[in-house]
Amino acid sequence: MKFLTVRAMLAGILAGLLPACAGERPASLGVRDGRLSPCPSSPNCVSSQESDDRHRIAPLAFTGDPDAAFAHLRLVLEARGDTTIIEQTGEYLRVELRTTFFVDDGEFLLDRGRRVIHVRSASRLGYSDLGKNRGRMEDIRRAFSPAGSAP
């Protein structure tokens, strides 16, 4: 009986602490002057609109209809078990990407003229993500890639 009480107390403590790992949604996200928010100096962010190697990642390239490519991206994101779509406008998509304990923010911006979708993914908390955001964006790229030939 004592074991169950201690276990219940630990579960309650963990349940209270886990939401703190999610952090709050940043108010700085979104599109300003055709650009996604810049990455902070910490290494836990990647963006296709950054110029430094630490943060730079390639955008998602496509051929064909831009709207079809963007719709395909949404389907790719909806199929992931770790992704919740938070906001979508005609050319912008914002998601929350969850791991066991943390929530990261992902953003996608359709650039019709260049035929790419810019990407940004950043941790809400901490300094290093051990490459999680970069790896996740590359997973999304692999799932999206069939759209490059026929969206």
Short mmCIF file of N, CA and C in Angstrom, two decimals, residues 71-143:
data_model
loop_
_atom_site.label_atom_id
_atom_site.label_comp_id
_atom_site.label_asym_id
_atom_site.label_seq_id
_atom_site.Cartn_x
_atom_site.Cartn_y
_atom_site.Cartn_z
N ALA A 71 -0.32 21.94 -50.15
CA ALA A 71 -1.33 21.01 -49.66
C ALA A 71 -0.70 19.65 -49.34
N HIS A 72 0.24 19.22 -50.19
CA HIS A 72 0.94 17.96 -49.94
C HIS A 72 1.74 18.04 -48.64
N LEU A 73 2.40 19.17 -48.40
CA LEU A 73 3.15 19.35 -47.16
C LEU A 73 2.22 19.21 -45.97
N ARG A 74 1.06 19.82 -46.04
CA ARG A 74 0.11 19.71 -44.93
C ARG A 74 -0.26 18.24 -44.68
N LEU A 75 -0.48 17.47 -45.73
CA LEU A 75 -0.79 16.05 -45.57
C LEU A 75 0.38 15.30 -44.93
N VAL A 76 1.60 15.64 -45.32
CA VAL A 76 2.78 15.02 -44.72
C VAL A 76 2.82 15.32 -43.22
N LEU A 77 2.55 16.56 -42.86
CA LEU A 77 2.59 16.96 -41.45
C LEU A 77 1.46 16.31 -40.67
N GLU A 78 0.27 16.24 -41.25
CA GLU A 78 -0.87 15.63 -40.57
C GLU A 78 -0.64 14.14 -40.32
N ALA A 79 0.15 13.49 -41.16
CA ALA A 79 0.41 12.06 -41.02
C ALA A 79 1.41 11.76 -39.90
N ARG A 80 2.12 12.76 -39.45
CA ARG A 80 3.12 12.55 -38.39
C ARG A 80 2.42 12.47 -37.03
N GLY A 81 2.89 11.60 -36.20
CA GLY A 81 2.30 11.45 -34.87
C GLY A 81 2.74 12.51 -33.88
N ASP A 82 3.77 13.28 -34.22
CA ASP A 82 4.31 14.26 -33.28
C ASP A 82 3.94 15.70 -33.62
N THR A 83 3.05 15.90 -34.59
CA THR A 83 2.81 17.23 -35.12
C THR A 83 1.35 17.67 -34.96
N THR A 84 1.18 18.90 -34.49
CA THR A 84 -0.14 19.52 -34.39
C THR A 84 -0.12 20.82 -35.18
N ILE A 85 -1.03 20.98 -36.10
CA ILE A 85 -1.12 22.22 -36.87
C ILE A 85 -1.80 23.28 -36.02
N ILE A 86 -1.13 24.41 -35.88
CA ILE A 86 -1.61 25.49 -35.03
C ILE A 86 -2.25 26.61 -35.84
N GLU A 87 -1.66 26.90 -37.00
CA GLU A 87 -2.14 28.04 -37.80
C GLU A 87 -1.81 27.78 -39.26
N GLN A 88 -2.72 28.17 -40.15
CA GLN A 88 -2.42 28.13 -41.57
C GLN A 88 -3.13 29.27 -42.27
N THR A 89 -2.36 29.97 -43.10
CA THR A 89 -2.91 30.95 -44.03
C THR A 89 -2.56 30.45 -45.42
N GLY A 90 -2.81 31.22 -46.44
CA GLY A 90 -2.55 30.76 -47.80
C GLY A 90 -1.12 30.32 -48.06
N GLU A 91 -0.14 30.99 -47.45
CA GLU A 91 1.26 30.70 -47.74
C GLU A 91 2.08 30.42 -46.49
N TYR A 92 1.45 30.29 -45.34
CA TYR A 92 2.17 30.10 -44.08
C TYR A 92 1.50 28.99 -43.28
N LEU A 93 2.34 28.16 -42.67
CA LEU A 93 1.86 27.05 -41.86
C LEU A 93 2.72 26.96 -40.61
N ARG A 94 2.07 26.91 -39.47
CA ARG A 94 2.78 26.82 -38.18
C ARG A 94 2.33 25.57 -37.45
N VAL A 95 3.30 24.83 -36.92
CA VAL A 95 3.00 23.58 -36.22
C VAL A 95 3.75 23.52 -34.90
N GLU A 96 3.24 22.67 -34.02
CA GLU A 96 3.97 22.28 -32.82
C GLU A 96 4.45 20.85 -33.03
N LEU A 97 5.71 20.63 -32.71
CA LEU A 97 6.34 19.32 -32.88
C LEU A 97 6.72 18.82 -31.49
N ARG A 98 6.17 17.69 -31.10
CA ARG A 98 6.36 17.19 -29.73
C ARG A 98 7.30 16.01 -29.67
N THR A 99 8.13 16.02 -28.64
CA THR A 99 8.88 14.84 -28.25
C THR A 99 8.30 14.41 -26.91
N THR A 100 8.91 13.46 -26.26
CA THR A 100 8.37 12.96 -25.00
C THR A 100 8.15 14.08 -23.99
N PHE A 101 9.11 14.97 -23.87
CA PHE A 101 9.03 16.00 -22.84
C PHE A 101 8.96 17.43 -23.36
N PHE A 102 9.28 17.65 -24.62
CA PHE A 102 9.43 19.02 -25.11
C PHE A 102 8.55 19.31 -26.32
N VAL A 103 8.31 20.59 -26.54
CA VAL A 103 7.56 21.06 -27.70
C VAL A 103 8.46 22.03 -28.46
N ASP A 104 8.58 21.80 -29.77
CA ASP A 104 9.32 22.70 -30.65
C ASP A 104 8.33 23.36 -31.60
N ASP A 105 8.72 24.47 -32.18
CA ASP A 105 7.86 25.19 -33.10
C ASP A 105 8.40 25.06 -34.51
N GLY A 106 7.54 24.67 -35.45
CA GLY A 106 7.90 24.56 -36.85
C GLY A 106 7.10 25.53 -37.67
N GLU A 107 7.74 26.10 -38.68
CA GLU A 107 7.07 27.05 -39.56
C GLU A 107 7.46 26.74 -41.00
N PHE A 108 6.52 26.99 -41.90
CA PHE A 108 6.71 26.74 -43.32
C PHE A 108 6.12 27.92 -44.09
N LEU A 109 6.88 28.43 -45.05
CA LEU A 109 6.47 29.60 -45.82
C LEU A 109 6.62 29.29 -47.31
N LEU A 110 5.53 29.32 -48.03
CA LEU A 110 5.52 29.05 -49.46
C LEU A 110 6.08 30.25 -50.23
N ASP A 111 7.11 29.99 -51.03
CA ASP A 111 7.71 31.00 -51.91
C ASP A 111 7.41 30.56 -53.34
N ARG A 112 6.31 31.07 -53.87
CA ARG A 112 5.84 30.66 -55.19
C ARG A 112 6.86 30.95 -56.30
N GLY A 113 7.47 32.11 -56.24
CA GLY A 113 8.40 32.52 -57.28
C GLY A 113 9.64 31.64 -57.36
N ARG A 114 10.17 31.25 -56.23
CA ARG A 114 11.38 30.42 -56.21
C ARG A 114 11.05 28.93 -56.20
N ARG A 115 9.76 28.59 -56.10
CA ARG A 115 9.29 27.21 -56.08
C ARG A 115 9.93 26.42 -54.94
N VAL A 116 9.90 27.03 -53.75
CA VAL A 116 10.38 26.37 -52.54
C VAL A 116 9.43 26.68 -51.40
N ILE A 117 9.52 25.88 -50.37
CA ILE A 117 8.84 26.15 -49.12
C ILE A 117 9.93 26.33 -48.08
N HIS A 118 10.04 27.53 -47.55
CA HIS A 118 11.03 27.79 -46.50
C HIS A 118 10.59 27.12 -45.22
N VAL A 119 11.57 26.66 -44.45
CA VAL A 119 11.30 25.94 -43.21
C VAL A 119 12.05 26.59 -42.06
N ARG A 120 11.48 26.48 -40.89
CA ARG A 120 12.14 26.91 -39.65
C ARG A 120 11.64 26.00 -38.55
N SER A 121 12.54 25.52 -37.72
CA SER A 121 12.17 24.70 -36.57
C SER A 121 13.08 25.07 -35.41
N ALA A 122 12.47 25.35 -34.26
CA ALA A 122 13.25 25.81 -33.11
C ALA A 122 12.69 25.24 -31.81
N SER A 123 13.60 24.94 -30.90
CA SER A 123 13.20 24.50 -29.57
C SER A 123 12.69 25.70 -28.78
N ARG A 124 11.70 25.47 -27.96
CA ARG A 124 11.20 26.54 -27.09
C ARG A 124 12.09 26.75 -25.88
N LEU A 125 12.69 25.66 -25.42
CA LEU A 125 13.47 25.71 -24.19
C LEU A 125 14.87 25.16 -24.42
N GLY A 126 15.78 25.55 -23.57
CA GLY A 126 17.11 24.98 -23.59
C GLY A 126 18.05 25.64 -24.57
N TYR A 127 19.21 25.06 -24.68
CA TYR A 127 20.26 25.60 -25.55
C TYR A 127 20.54 24.68 -26.72
N SER A 128 20.85 23.43 -26.43
CA SER A 128 21.11 22.47 -27.50
C SER A 128 19.96 21.49 -27.62
N ASP A 129 19.68 21.07 -28.84
CA ASP A 129 18.65 20.05 -29.06
C ASP A 129 19.26 18.76 -29.60
N LEU A 130 20.60 18.70 -29.62
CA LEU A 130 21.33 17.53 -30.11
C LEU A 130 20.93 17.18 -31.55
N GLY A 131 20.60 18.19 -32.34
CA GLY A 131 20.27 17.99 -33.75
C GLY A 131 18.83 17.56 -34.03
N LYS A 132 17.98 17.60 -33.02
CA LYS A 132 16.60 17.12 -33.18
C LYS A 132 15.84 17.93 -34.24
N ASN A 133 15.92 19.25 -34.21
CA ASN A 133 15.16 20.06 -35.17
C ASN A 133 15.64 19.83 -36.60
N ARG A 134 16.94 19.75 -36.79
CA ARG A 134 17.47 19.49 -38.13
C ARG A 134 17.03 18.10 -38.62
N GLY A 135 17.16 17.11 -37.77
CA GLY A 135 16.76 15.75 -38.13
C GLY A 135 15.28 15.65 -38.47
N ARG A 136 14.46 16.32 -37.69
CA ARG A 136 13.02 16.30 -37.93
C ARG A 136 12.68 16.96 -39.27
N MET A 137 13.31 18.09 -39.57
CA MET A 137 13.05 18.75 -40.85
C MET A 137 13.52 17.89 -42.02
N GLU A 138 14.61 17.16 -41.84
CA GLU A 138 15.08 16.25 -42.91
C GLU A 138 14.11 15.08 -43.07
N ASP A 139 13.52 14.60 -41.99
CA ASP A 139 12.48 13.56 -42.08
C ASP A 139 11.28 14.08 -42.88
N ILE A 140 10.89 15.31 -42.59
CA ILE A 140 9.77 15.92 -43.31
C ILE A 140 10.13 16.08 -44.78
N ARG A 141 11.37 16.47 -45.07
CA ARG A 141 11.82 16.61 -46.46
C ARG A 141 11.69 15.27 -47.20
N ARG A 142 12.14 14.18 -46.56
CA ARG A 142 12.06 12.86 -47.20
C ARG A 142 10.60 12.47 -47.49
N ALA A 143 9.72 12.75 -46.55
CA ALA A 143 8.30 12.43 -46.75
C ALA A 143 7.66 13.33 -47.81
#
